[in-house]
PDB file of C-alpha atoms and ligand atoms in Angstrom:
ATOM      1  CA  UNK U   1      -3.291  12.164  24.415  1.00 63.00           C
ATOM      2  CA  UNK U   2      -4.889  14.145  21.295  1.00 75.00           C
ATOM      3  CA  UNK U   3      -8.462  13.395  21.187  1.00 84.00           C
ATOM      4  CA  UNK U   4      -9.685  10.858  17.757  1.00 93.00           C
ATOM      5  CA  UNK U   5     -13.072  11.814  16.752  1.00 98.00           C
ATOM      6  CA  UNK U   6     -15.405   9.118  15.093  1.00 98.00           C
ATOM      7  CA  UNK U   7     -16.799  10.706  11.551  1.00 98.00           C
ATOM      8  CA  UNK U   8     -19.376   8.709   9.664  1.00 98.00           C
ATOM      9  CA  UNK U   9     -20.771   9.034   6.350  1.00 98.00           C
ATOM     10  CA  UNK U  10     -24.294   7.861   6.227  1.00 98.00           C
ATOM     11  CA  UNK U  11     -24.608   7.374   2.233  1.00 98.00           C
ATOM     12  CA  UNK U  12     -29.072   7.221   2.543  1.00 98.00           C
ATOM     13  CA  UNK U  13     -30.406   5.546  -0.411  1.00 98.00           C
ATOM     14  CA  UNK U  14     -28.233   7.606  -2.823  1.00 98.00           C
ATOM     15  CA  UNK U  15     -25.351   6.047  -5.815  1.00 98.00           C
ATOM     16  CA  UNK U  16     -25.459   3.021  -7.777  1.00 98.00           C
ATOM     17  CA  UNK U  17     -22.779   0.768  -7.287  1.00 98.00           C
ATOM     18  CA  UNK U  18     -20.498   1.943  -9.691  1.00 98.00           C
ATOM     19  CA  UNK U  19     -21.207   4.850  -8.308  1.00 98.00           C
ATOM     20  CA  UNK U  20     -20.667   4.358  -4.237  1.00 98.00           C
ATOM     21  CA  UNK U  21     -17.206   2.715  -5.368  1.00 98.00           C
ATOM     22  CA  UNK U  22     -15.730   5.919  -7.057  1.00 98.00           C
ATOM     23  CA  UNK U  23     -16.978   7.524  -4.185  1.00 98.00           C
ATOM     24  CA  UNK U  24     -15.258   5.099  -1.851  1.00 98.00           C
ATOM     25  CA  UNK U  25     -12.148   4.861  -3.223  1.00 98.00           C
ATOM     26  CA  UNK U  26     -11.826   8.640  -3.849  1.00 98.00           C
ATOM     27  CA  UNK U  27     -11.742   8.892   0.149  1.00 98.00           C
ATOM     28  CA  UNK U  28      -9.383   6.465   0.045  1.00 96.00           C
ATOM     29  CA  UNK U  29      -7.074   8.593  -2.113  1.00 95.00           C
ATOM     30  CA  UNK U  30      -8.277  11.511  -0.340  1.00 93.00           C
ATOM     31  CA  UNK U  31      -7.780  10.855   3.354  1.00 93.00           C
ATOM     32  CA  UNK U  32      -5.582   8.787   3.729  1.00 82.00           C
ATOM     33  CA  UNK U  33      -4.103   7.396   6.842  1.00 82.00           C
ATOM     34  CA  UNK U  34      -6.176   9.577   8.668  1.00 84.00           C
ATOM     35  CA  UNK U  35      -5.718   9.955  12.744  1.00 90.00           C
ATOM     36  CA  UNK U  36      -9.767  10.122  12.526  1.00 96.00           C
ATOM     37  CA  UNK U  37     -11.999   7.045  12.724  1.00 97.00           C
ATOM     38  CA  UNK U  38     -13.801   7.384   9.656  1.00 98.00           C
ATOM     39  CA  UNK U  39     -16.993   4.685   8.568  1.00 98.00           C
ATOM     40  CA  UNK U  40     -18.995   4.735   5.343  1.00 98.00           C
ATOM     41  CA  UNK U  41     -22.525   3.228   5.601  1.00 99.00           C
ATOM     42  CA  UNK U  42     -23.757   2.424   1.030  1.00 98.00           C
ATOM     43  CA  UNK U  43     -26.831   1.472   0.661  1.00 98.00           C
ATOM     44  CA  UNK U  44     -26.749  -2.598   0.765  1.00 98.00           C
ATOM     45  CA  UNK U  45     -26.759  -3.245  -2.799  1.00 98.00           C
ATOM     46  CA  UNK U  46     -23.581  -1.963  -2.793  1.00 98.00           C
ATOM     47  CA  UNK U  47     -21.890  -3.189   0.247  1.00 98.00           C
ATOM     48  CA  UNK U  48     -19.637  -5.440  -1.185  1.00 98.00           C
ATOM     49  CA  UNK U  49     -18.150  -3.461  -3.950  1.00 98.00           C
ATOM     50  CA  UNK U  50     -17.471  -1.223  -1.683  1.00 98.00           C
ATOM     51  CA  UNK U  51     -15.784  -3.238   1.130  1.00 98.00           C
ATOM     52  CA  UNK U  52     -13.588  -4.560  -1.678  1.00 98.00           C
ATOM     53  CA  UNK U  53     -12.659  -0.927  -2.370  1.00 98.00           C
ATOM     54  CA  UNK U  54     -11.371   0.123   1.157  1.00 97.00           C
ATOM     55  CA  UNK U  55      -9.327  -3.358   1.183  1.00 96.00           C
ATOM     56  CA  UNK U  56      -6.430  -2.105   2.953  1.00 94.00           C
ATOM     57  CA  UNK U  57      -7.614   1.268   3.732  1.00 95.00           C
ATOM     58  CA  UNK U  58      -8.552   2.324   7.423  1.00 95.00           C
ATOM     59  CA  UNK U  59     -11.735   3.304   5.874  1.00 97.00           C
ATOM     60  CA  UNK U  60     -14.291   1.353   8.160  1.00 97.00           C
ATOM     61  CA  UNK U  61     -17.803  -0.322   6.213  1.00 98.00           C
ATOM     62  CA  UNK U  62     -21.024  -0.170   7.780  1.00 98.00           C
ATOM     63  CA  UNK U  63     -24.546  -0.616   7.208  1.00 99.00           C
ATOM     64  CA  UNK U  64     -27.900   1.768   7.173  1.00 98.00           C
ATOM     65  CA  UNK U  65     -30.090  -1.076   8.961  1.00 98.00           C
ATOM     66  CA  UNK U  66     -30.000  -4.094  10.009  1.00 98.00           C
ATOM     67  CA  UNK U  67     -33.072  -6.754  10.791  1.00 98.00           C
ATOM     68  CA  UNK U  68     -33.802  -7.937  14.059  1.00 98.00           C
ATOM     69  CA  UNK U  69     -32.978 -12.089  13.647  1.00 98.00           C
ATOM     70  CA  UNK U  70     -30.194 -13.917  12.824  1.00 97.00           C
ATOM     71  CA  UNK U  71     -32.247 -15.689   9.877  1.00 97.00           C
ATOM     72  CA  UNK U  72     -35.396 -16.923   8.339  1.00 98.00           C
ATOM     73  CA  UNK U  73     -38.809 -15.951   7.271  1.00 98.00           C
ATOM     74  CA  UNK U  74     -38.311 -12.411   7.122  1.00 98.00           C
ATOM     75  CA  UNK U  75     -38.616 -11.660   3.241  1.00 98.00           C
ATOM     76  CA  UNK U  76     -36.434  -7.944   2.987  1.00 97.00           C
ATOM     77  CA  UNK U  77     -34.562  -7.928   5.570  1.00 98.00           C
ATOM     78  CA  UNK U  78     -30.920  -8.586   5.730  1.00 98.00           C
ATOM     79  CA  UNK U  79     -29.071 -10.103   8.834  1.00 98.00           C
ATOM     80  CA  UNK U  80     -26.189  -9.522  10.384  1.00 98.00           C
ATOM     81  CA  UNK U  81     -25.184 -12.631   9.424  1.00 98.00           C
ATOM     82  CA  UNK U  82     -24.648 -11.215   5.729  1.00 98.00           C
ATOM     83  CA  UNK U  83     -23.584  -8.230   6.726  1.00 98.00           C
ATOM     84  CA  UNK U  84     -20.462  -9.899   8.507  1.00 98.00           C
ATOM     85  CA  UNK U  85     -19.733 -11.777   5.689  1.00 98.00           C
ATOM     86  CA  UNK U  86     -19.227  -8.642   3.265  1.00 98.00           C
ATOM     87  CA  UNK U  87     -16.951  -7.293   6.037  1.00 97.00           C
ATOM     88  CA  UNK U  88     -19.354  -4.705   7.592  1.00 98.00           C
ATOM     89  CA  UNK U  89     -18.374  -4.216  11.455  1.00 98.00           C
ATOM     90  CA  UNK U  90     -20.734  -0.743  12.279  1.00 98.00           C
ATOM     91  CA  UNK U  91     -24.468  -0.737  11.781  1.00 99.00           C
ATOM     92  CA  UNK U  92     -26.149   2.114  12.336  1.00 99.00           C
ATOM     93  CA  UNK U  93     -29.833   1.736  14.477  1.00 98.00           C
ATOM     94  CA  UNK U  94     -32.139   3.772  15.143  1.00 98.00           C
ATOM     95  CA  UNK U  95     -32.160   6.163  12.403  1.00 98.00           C
ATOM     96  CA  UNK U  96     -34.743   8.994  12.636  1.00 97.00           C
ATOM     97  CA  UNK U  97     -35.646   8.141   9.344  1.00 97.00           C
ATOM     98  CA  UNK U  98     -36.323   4.530  10.416  1.00 98.00           C
ATOM     99  CA  UNK U  99     -38.457   5.776  13.683  1.00 98.00           C
ATOM    100  CA  UNK U 100     -40.258   8.009  11.491  1.00 96.00           C
ATOM    101  CA  UNK U 101     -40.854   6.694   7.900  1.00 96.00           C
ATOM    102  CA  UNK U 102     -41.378   3.504   8.719  1.00 96.00           C
ATOM    103  CA  UNK U 103     -42.586   3.742  12.862  1.00 97.00           C
ATOM    104  CA  UNK U 104     -39.736   1.112  14.093  1.00 98.00           C
ATOM    105  CA  UNK U 105     -40.052   1.495  17.919  1.00 98.00           C
ATOM    106  CA  UNK U 106     -37.672   1.651  20.976  1.00 98.00           C
ATOM    107  CA  UNK U 107     -37.948  -2.211  20.956  1.00 98.00           C
ATOM    108  CA  UNK U 108     -37.704  -3.306  18.132  1.00 98.00           C
ATOM    109  CA  UNK U 109     -34.592  -0.900  17.671  1.00 98.00           C
ATOM    110  CA  UNK U 110     -33.428  -2.068  20.883  1.00 98.00           C
ATOM    111  CA  UNK U 111     -33.405  -6.507  19.709  1.00 98.00           C
ATOM    112  CA  UNK U 112     -31.490  -4.999  17.112  1.00 98.00           C
ATOM    113  CA  UNK U 113     -28.968  -3.485  19.132  1.00 98.00           C
ATOM    114  CA  UNK U 114     -28.863  -6.688  21.160  1.00 98.00           C
ATOM    115  CA  UNK U 115     -28.137  -8.756  17.984  1.00 98.00           C
ATOM    116  CA  UNK U 116     -25.499  -6.673  16.707  1.00 98.00           C
ATOM    117  CA  UNK U 117     -23.452  -6.603  19.565  1.00 98.00           C
ATOM    118  CA  UNK U 118     -23.958 -10.916  20.288  1.00 98.00           C
ATOM    119  CA  UNK U 119     -22.881 -11.455  16.259  1.00 98.00           C
ATOM    120  CA  UNK U 120     -19.168  -9.219  17.310  1.00 98.00           C
ATOM    121  CA  UNK U 121     -21.024  -5.697  15.151  1.00 98.00           C
ATOM    122  CA  UNK U 122     -20.715  -2.464  16.693  1.00 98.00           C
ATOM    123  CA  UNK U 123     -24.170  -0.631  16.765  1.00 98.00           C
ATOM    124  CA  UNK U 124     -24.606   3.272  16.017  1.00 98.00           C
ATOM    125  CA  UNK U 125     -27.784   4.117  18.049  1.00 98.00           C
ATOM    126  CA  UNK U 126     -29.849   7.159  17.091  1.00 98.00           C
ATOM    127  CA  UNK U 127     -31.611   9.277  19.170  1.00 98.00           C
ATOM    128  CA  UNK U 128     -32.839  12.617  18.442  1.00 98.00           C
ATOM    129  CA  UNK U 129     -36.070  14.392  18.853  1.00 97.00           C
ATOM    130  CA  UNK U 130     -38.755  16.373  16.756  1.00 95.00           C
ATOM    131  CA  UNK U 131     -39.377  19.912  16.677  1.00 93.00           C
ATOM    132  CA  UNK U 132     -42.261  19.834  18.039  1.00 93.00           C
ATOM    133  CA  UNK U 133     -41.117  17.823  21.119  1.00 96.00           C
ATOM    134  CA  UNK U 134     -38.717  20.036  21.585  1.00 94.00           C
ATOM    135  CA  UNK U 135     -40.777  23.368  21.510  1.00 92.00           C
ATOM    136  CA  UNK U 136     -43.401  21.203  23.947  1.00 96.00           C
ATOM    137  CA  UNK U 137     -39.873  20.642  26.411  1.00 96.00           C
ATOM    138  CA  UNK U 138     -39.730  17.153  25.831  1.00 97.00           C
ATOM    139  CA  UNK U 139     -36.258  17.234  24.307  1.00 97.00           C
ATOM    140  CA  UNK U 140     -35.014  15.455  27.630  1.00 97.00           C
ATOM    141  CA  UNK U 141     -38.122  12.826  28.124  1.00 98.00           C
ATOM    142  CA  UNK U 142     -38.043  12.032  24.117  1.00 98.00           C
ATOM    143  CA  UNK U 143     -34.438  11.426  24.338  1.00 98.00           C
ATOM    144  CA  UNK U 144     -33.872   9.749  27.644  1.00 98.00           C
ATOM    145  CA  UNK U 145     -35.934   7.078  26.595  1.00 98.00           C
ATOM    146  CA  UNK U 146     -34.348   6.634  23.521  1.00 98.00           C
ATOM    147  CA  UNK U 147     -31.343   5.614  25.309  1.00 98.00           C
ATOM    148  CA  UNK U 148     -32.257   4.073  28.347  1.00 98.00           C
ATOM    149  CA  UNK U 149     -35.500   2.065  26.142  1.00 98.00           C
ATOM    150  CA  UNK U 150     -32.412   0.978  22.918  1.00 98.00           C
ATOM    151  CA  UNK U 151     -29.550   0.354  25.539  1.00 98.00           C
ATOM    152  CA  UNK U 152     -31.846  -2.197  27.465  1.00 98.00           C
ATOM    153  CA  UNK U 153     -30.242  -4.959  28.262  1.00 98.00           C
ATOM    154  CA  UNK U 154     -26.530  -4.019  27.135  1.00 98.00           C
ATOM    155  CA  UNK U 155     -23.992  -5.013  29.333  1.00 98.00           C
ATOM    156  CA  UNK U 156     -21.077  -3.234  30.468  1.00 97.00           C
ATOM    157  CA  UNK U 157     -19.227  -5.105  29.137  1.00 97.00           C
ATOM    158  CA  UNK U 158     -20.681  -4.478  25.141  1.00 97.00           C
ATOM    159  CA  UNK U 159     -20.703  -0.513  26.261  1.00 97.00           C
ATOM    160  CA  UNK U 160     -17.429   0.301  24.520  1.00 96.00           C
ATOM    161  CA  UNK U 161     -18.499  -0.733  21.609  1.00 98.00           C
ATOM    162  CA  UNK U 162     -21.268   1.067  21.336  1.00 98.00           C
ATOM    163  CA  UNK U 163     -22.303   5.118  19.730  1.00 98.00           C
ATOM    164  CA  UNK U 164     -24.555   7.230  20.455  1.00 98.00           C
ATOM    165  CA  UNK U 165     -25.116   9.627  17.771  1.00 98.00           C
ATOM    166  CA  UNK U 166     -27.906  12.479  18.799  1.00 98.00           C
ATOM    167  CA  UNK U 167     -29.270  14.090  15.314  1.00 97.00           C
ATOM    168  CA  UNK U 168     -31.795  16.314  15.957  1.00 96.00           C
ATOM    169  CA  UNK U 169     -34.972  15.313  13.105  1.00 94.00           C
ATOM    170  CA  UNK U 170     -35.424  18.901  12.643  1.00 91.00           C
ATOM    171  CA  UNK U 171     -31.687  19.511  11.564  1.00 91.00           C
ATOM    172  CA  UNK U 172     -31.631  16.370   9.003  1.00 89.00           C
ATOM    173  CA  UNK U 173     -31.146  17.782   5.680  1.00 86.00           C
ATOM    174  CA  UNK U 174     -32.620  21.341   6.275  1.00 88.00           C
ATOM    175  CA  UNK U 175     -29.468  23.053   6.451  1.00 83.00           C
ATOM    176  CA  UNK U 176     -30.581  23.895   9.940  1.00 83.00           C
ATOM    177  CA  UNK U 177     -27.060  23.043  12.538  1.00 82.00           C
ATOM    178  CA  UNK U 178     -28.042  22.597  16.325  1.00 85.00           C
ATOM    179  CA  UNK U 179     -25.731  25.326  17.543  1.00 93.00           C
ATOM    180  CA  UNK U 180     -22.374  23.768  19.195  1.00 96.00           C
ATOM    181  CA  UNK U 181     -24.006  25.012  22.645  1.00 97.00           C
ATOM    182  CA  UNK U 182     -27.029  23.383  21.417  1.00 96.00           C
ATOM    183  CA  UNK U 183     -25.748  19.771  20.862  1.00 97.00           C
ATOM    184  CA  UNK U 184     -23.001  20.171  23.106  1.00 98.00           C
ATOM    185  CA  UNK U 185     -25.826  20.383  26.416  1.00 98.00           C
ATOM    186  CA  UNK U 186     -27.632  17.251  25.165  1.00 98.00           C
ATOM    187  CA  UNK U 187     -24.452  15.131  24.907  1.00 98.00           C
ATOM    188  CA  UNK U 188     -24.136  15.973  27.848  1.00 98.00           C
ATOM    189  CA  UNK U 189     -27.673  15.174  29.332  1.00 98.00           C
ATOM    190  CA  UNK U 190     -26.923  11.684  27.285  1.00 98.00           C
ATOM    191  CA  UNK U 191     -24.741  11.826  29.530  1.00 98.00           C
ATOM    192  CA  UNK U 192     -25.781  12.044  32.876  1.00 98.00           C
ATOM    193  CA  UNK U 193     -28.140   9.356  31.088  1.00 98.00           C
ATOM    194  CA  UNK U 194     -25.816   7.034  30.189  1.00 98.00           C
ATOM    195  CA  UNK U 195     -23.913   7.480  34.095  1.00 98.00           C
ATOM    196  CA  UNK U 196     -27.529   6.426  35.513  1.00 98.00           C
ATOM    197  CA  UNK U 197     -27.485   3.652  33.859  1.00 98.00           C
ATOM    198  CA  UNK U 198     -23.176   2.315  33.338  1.00 98.00           C
ATOM    199  CA  UNK U 199     -20.959   4.762  35.940  1.00 98.00           C
ATOM    200  CA  UNK U 200     -19.280   7.943  35.428  1.00 97.00           C
ATOM    201  CA  UNK U 201     -16.107   6.235  33.769  1.00 97.00           C
ATOM    202  CA  UNK U 202     -18.239   4.405  31.334  1.00 97.00           C
ATOM    203  CA  UNK U 203     -20.793   7.404  30.600  1.00 97.00           C
ATOM    204  CA  UNK U 204     -17.367   9.492  29.793  1.00 96.00           C
ATOM    205  CA  UNK U 205     -16.067   6.836  27.773  1.00 96.00           C
ATOM    206  CA  UNK U 206     -18.137   6.880  25.670  1.00 97.00           C
ATOM    207  CA  UNK U 207     -18.770   7.979  21.992  1.00 98.00           C
ATOM    208  CA  UNK U 208     -21.680  10.522  20.982  1.00 98.00           C
ATOM    209  CA  UNK U 209     -21.793  11.785  17.301  1.00 98.00           C
ATOM    210  CA  UNK U 210     -23.606  14.655  16.081  1.00 97.00           C
ATOM    211  CA  UNK U 211     -25.301  14.461  13.134  1.00 97.00           C
ATOM    212  CA  UNK U 212     -27.667  16.832  10.949  1.00 95.00           C
ATOM    213  CA  UNK U 213     -26.209  19.345   8.984  1.00 94.00           C
ATOM    214  CA  UNK U 214     -22.410  18.623   9.666  1.00 96.00           C
ATOM    215  CA  UNK U 215     -20.954  20.566   6.837  1.00 97.00           C
ATOM    216  CA  UNK U 216     -16.777  21.349   6.031  1.00 97.00           C
ATOM    217  CA  UNK U 217     -17.852  24.588   7.767  1.00 96.00           C
ATOM    218  CA  UNK U 218     -19.096  23.918  10.220  1.00 96.00           C
ATOM    219  CA  UNK U 219     -17.390  20.541  11.725  1.00 97.00           C
ATOM    220  CA  UNK U 220     -14.533  22.128  12.996  1.00 97.00           C
ATOM    221  CA  UNK U 221     -16.798  23.874  16.194  1.00 97.00           C
ATOM    222  CA  UNK U 222     -18.744  21.077  16.269  1.00 97.00           C
ATOM    223  CA  UNK U 223     -16.314  18.769  17.049  1.00 97.00           C
ATOM    224  CA  UNK U 224     -14.486  21.815  19.345  1.00 97.00           C
ATOM    225  CA  UNK U 225     -17.880  21.287  22.043  1.00 97.00           C
ATOM    226  CA  UNK U 226     -16.649  18.911  25.378  1.00 97.00           C
ATOM    227  CA  UNK U 227     -19.034  15.874  24.304  1.00 97.00           C
ATOM    228  CA  UNK U 228     -19.599  15.972  20.664  1.00 98.00           C
ATOM    229  CA  UNK U 229     -16.773  12.835  19.889  1.00 98.00           C
ATOM    230  CA  UNK U 230     -17.603  12.333  15.372  1.00 98.00           C
ATOM    231  CA  UNK U 231     -19.831  12.972  13.513  1.00 98.00           C
ATOM    232  CA  UNK U 232     -22.597  11.382  11.344  1.00 98.00           C
ATOM    233  CA  UNK U 233     -22.668  12.859   8.170  1.00 98.00           C
ATOM    234  CA  UNK U 234     -25.892  12.527   5.314  1.00 98.00           C
ATOM    235  CA  UNK U 235     -25.914  15.153   2.940  1.00 97.00           C
ATOM    236  CA  UNK U 236     -22.113  15.489   2.926  1.00 98.00           C
ATOM    237  CA  UNK U 237     -20.711  12.296   3.040  1.00 98.00           C
ATOM    238  CA  UNK U 238     -22.026  12.127  -0.629  1.00 98.00           C
ATOM    239  CA  UNK U 239     -19.324  13.734  -1.833  1.00 98.00           C
ATOM    240  CA  UNK U 240     -15.827  13.802  -1.486  1.00 98.00           C
ATOM    241  CA  UNK U 241     -14.750  17.279  -1.294  1.00 97.00           C
ATOM    242  CA  UNK U 242     -17.004  17.818   1.173  1.00 98.00           C
ATOM    243  CA  UNK U 243     -16.652  14.664   3.001  1.00 98.00           C
ATOM    244  CA  UNK U 244     -13.256  14.965   3.243  1.00 97.00           C
ATOM    245  CA  UNK U 245     -12.874  18.385   5.058  1.00 97.00           C
ATOM    246  CA  UNK U 246     -15.194  17.175   7.368  1.00 98.00           C
ATOM    247  CA  UNK U 247     -12.946  13.895   8.420  1.00 97.00           C
ATOM    248  CA  UNK U 248     -10.241  16.778   8.134  1.00 96.00           C
ATOM    249  CA  UNK U 249     -11.703  19.424  10.232  1.00 96.00           C
ATOM    250  CA  UNK U 250      -8.515  19.854  12.225  1.00 93.00           C
ATOM    251  CA  UNK U 251      -6.618  21.247   9.672  1.00 87.00           C
TER     252      UNK U 251
HETATM  253  P1  LIG H 301     -27.800  15.550   7.041  1.00 87.64           P
HETATM  254  O1  LIG H 301     -26.295  15.523   6.904  1.00 87.64           O
HETATM  255  O2  LIG H 301     -28.428  15.567   5.517  1.00 87.64           O
HETATM  256  O3  LIG H 301     -28.370  16.615   7.656  1.00 87.64           O
HETATM  257  O4  LIG H 301     -28.722  14.149   7.673  1.00 87.64           O
HETATM  258  C1  LIG H 301     -28.043  13.591   8.482  1.00 87.64           C
HETATM  259  C2  LIG H 301     -28.263  11.799   8.957  1.00 87.64           C
HETATM  260  O5  LIG H 301     -29.253  12.103   9.489  1.00 87.64           O
HETATM  261  C3  LIG H 301     -27.239  11.572   9.048  1.00 87.64           C
HETATM  262  O6  LIG H 301     -27.492  10.513   9.569  1.00 87.64           O
END
């Protein structure tokens, strides 16, 4: 069977509502009924309009973050109920920008992962080491802890709805991509951690995306690696001319 990849676009803090709708429409036209699973995550403010623009397409709607509670006195937070109400299917959690700029901890991220799953959303749990941690030989300890702590309490029966995104912090927005070999080695290590938690078949079946300066000219060699099952794309996801060719990396 041909492998199906999961390619997601994280639009981060870019684009007004009309710019977001324009990109969503361009992508719908450009990608058509393609063989991969495609997700886009616009800003919260554009989710509703992008949901409308994506109706009838195969592109899945994602959010970039989510609050850790269902509702209540949590100024500035967005609950999974609100996301579902707009047609959101997937949610990016624990992105390195949330971990580093907003000091999100593994415990908070884990709370969000469990809540997303309980609410029927599909979390993408982001993990990744800084350059300092890599150079200090702590890569496996850091990534292993982020995976273990992020998935704490996740039932084996829910694992298939979780995606892991390995995003080395030093490769995000820097133009420095991990070599396909380096990325694949970390993905393989993540599978070892998953195997220790959930057994071999579940670890093998898990979708692990790579993120960090994925571009049209490096997507195919990354996707060719046995442990890389998709991509979480930042900068190159902001234009149909660059996101389109990444999704269509096979052609
Ligand atoms: P870039 O593709 O801009 O490096 O961003 C990667 C990322 O953080 C996706 O979540």
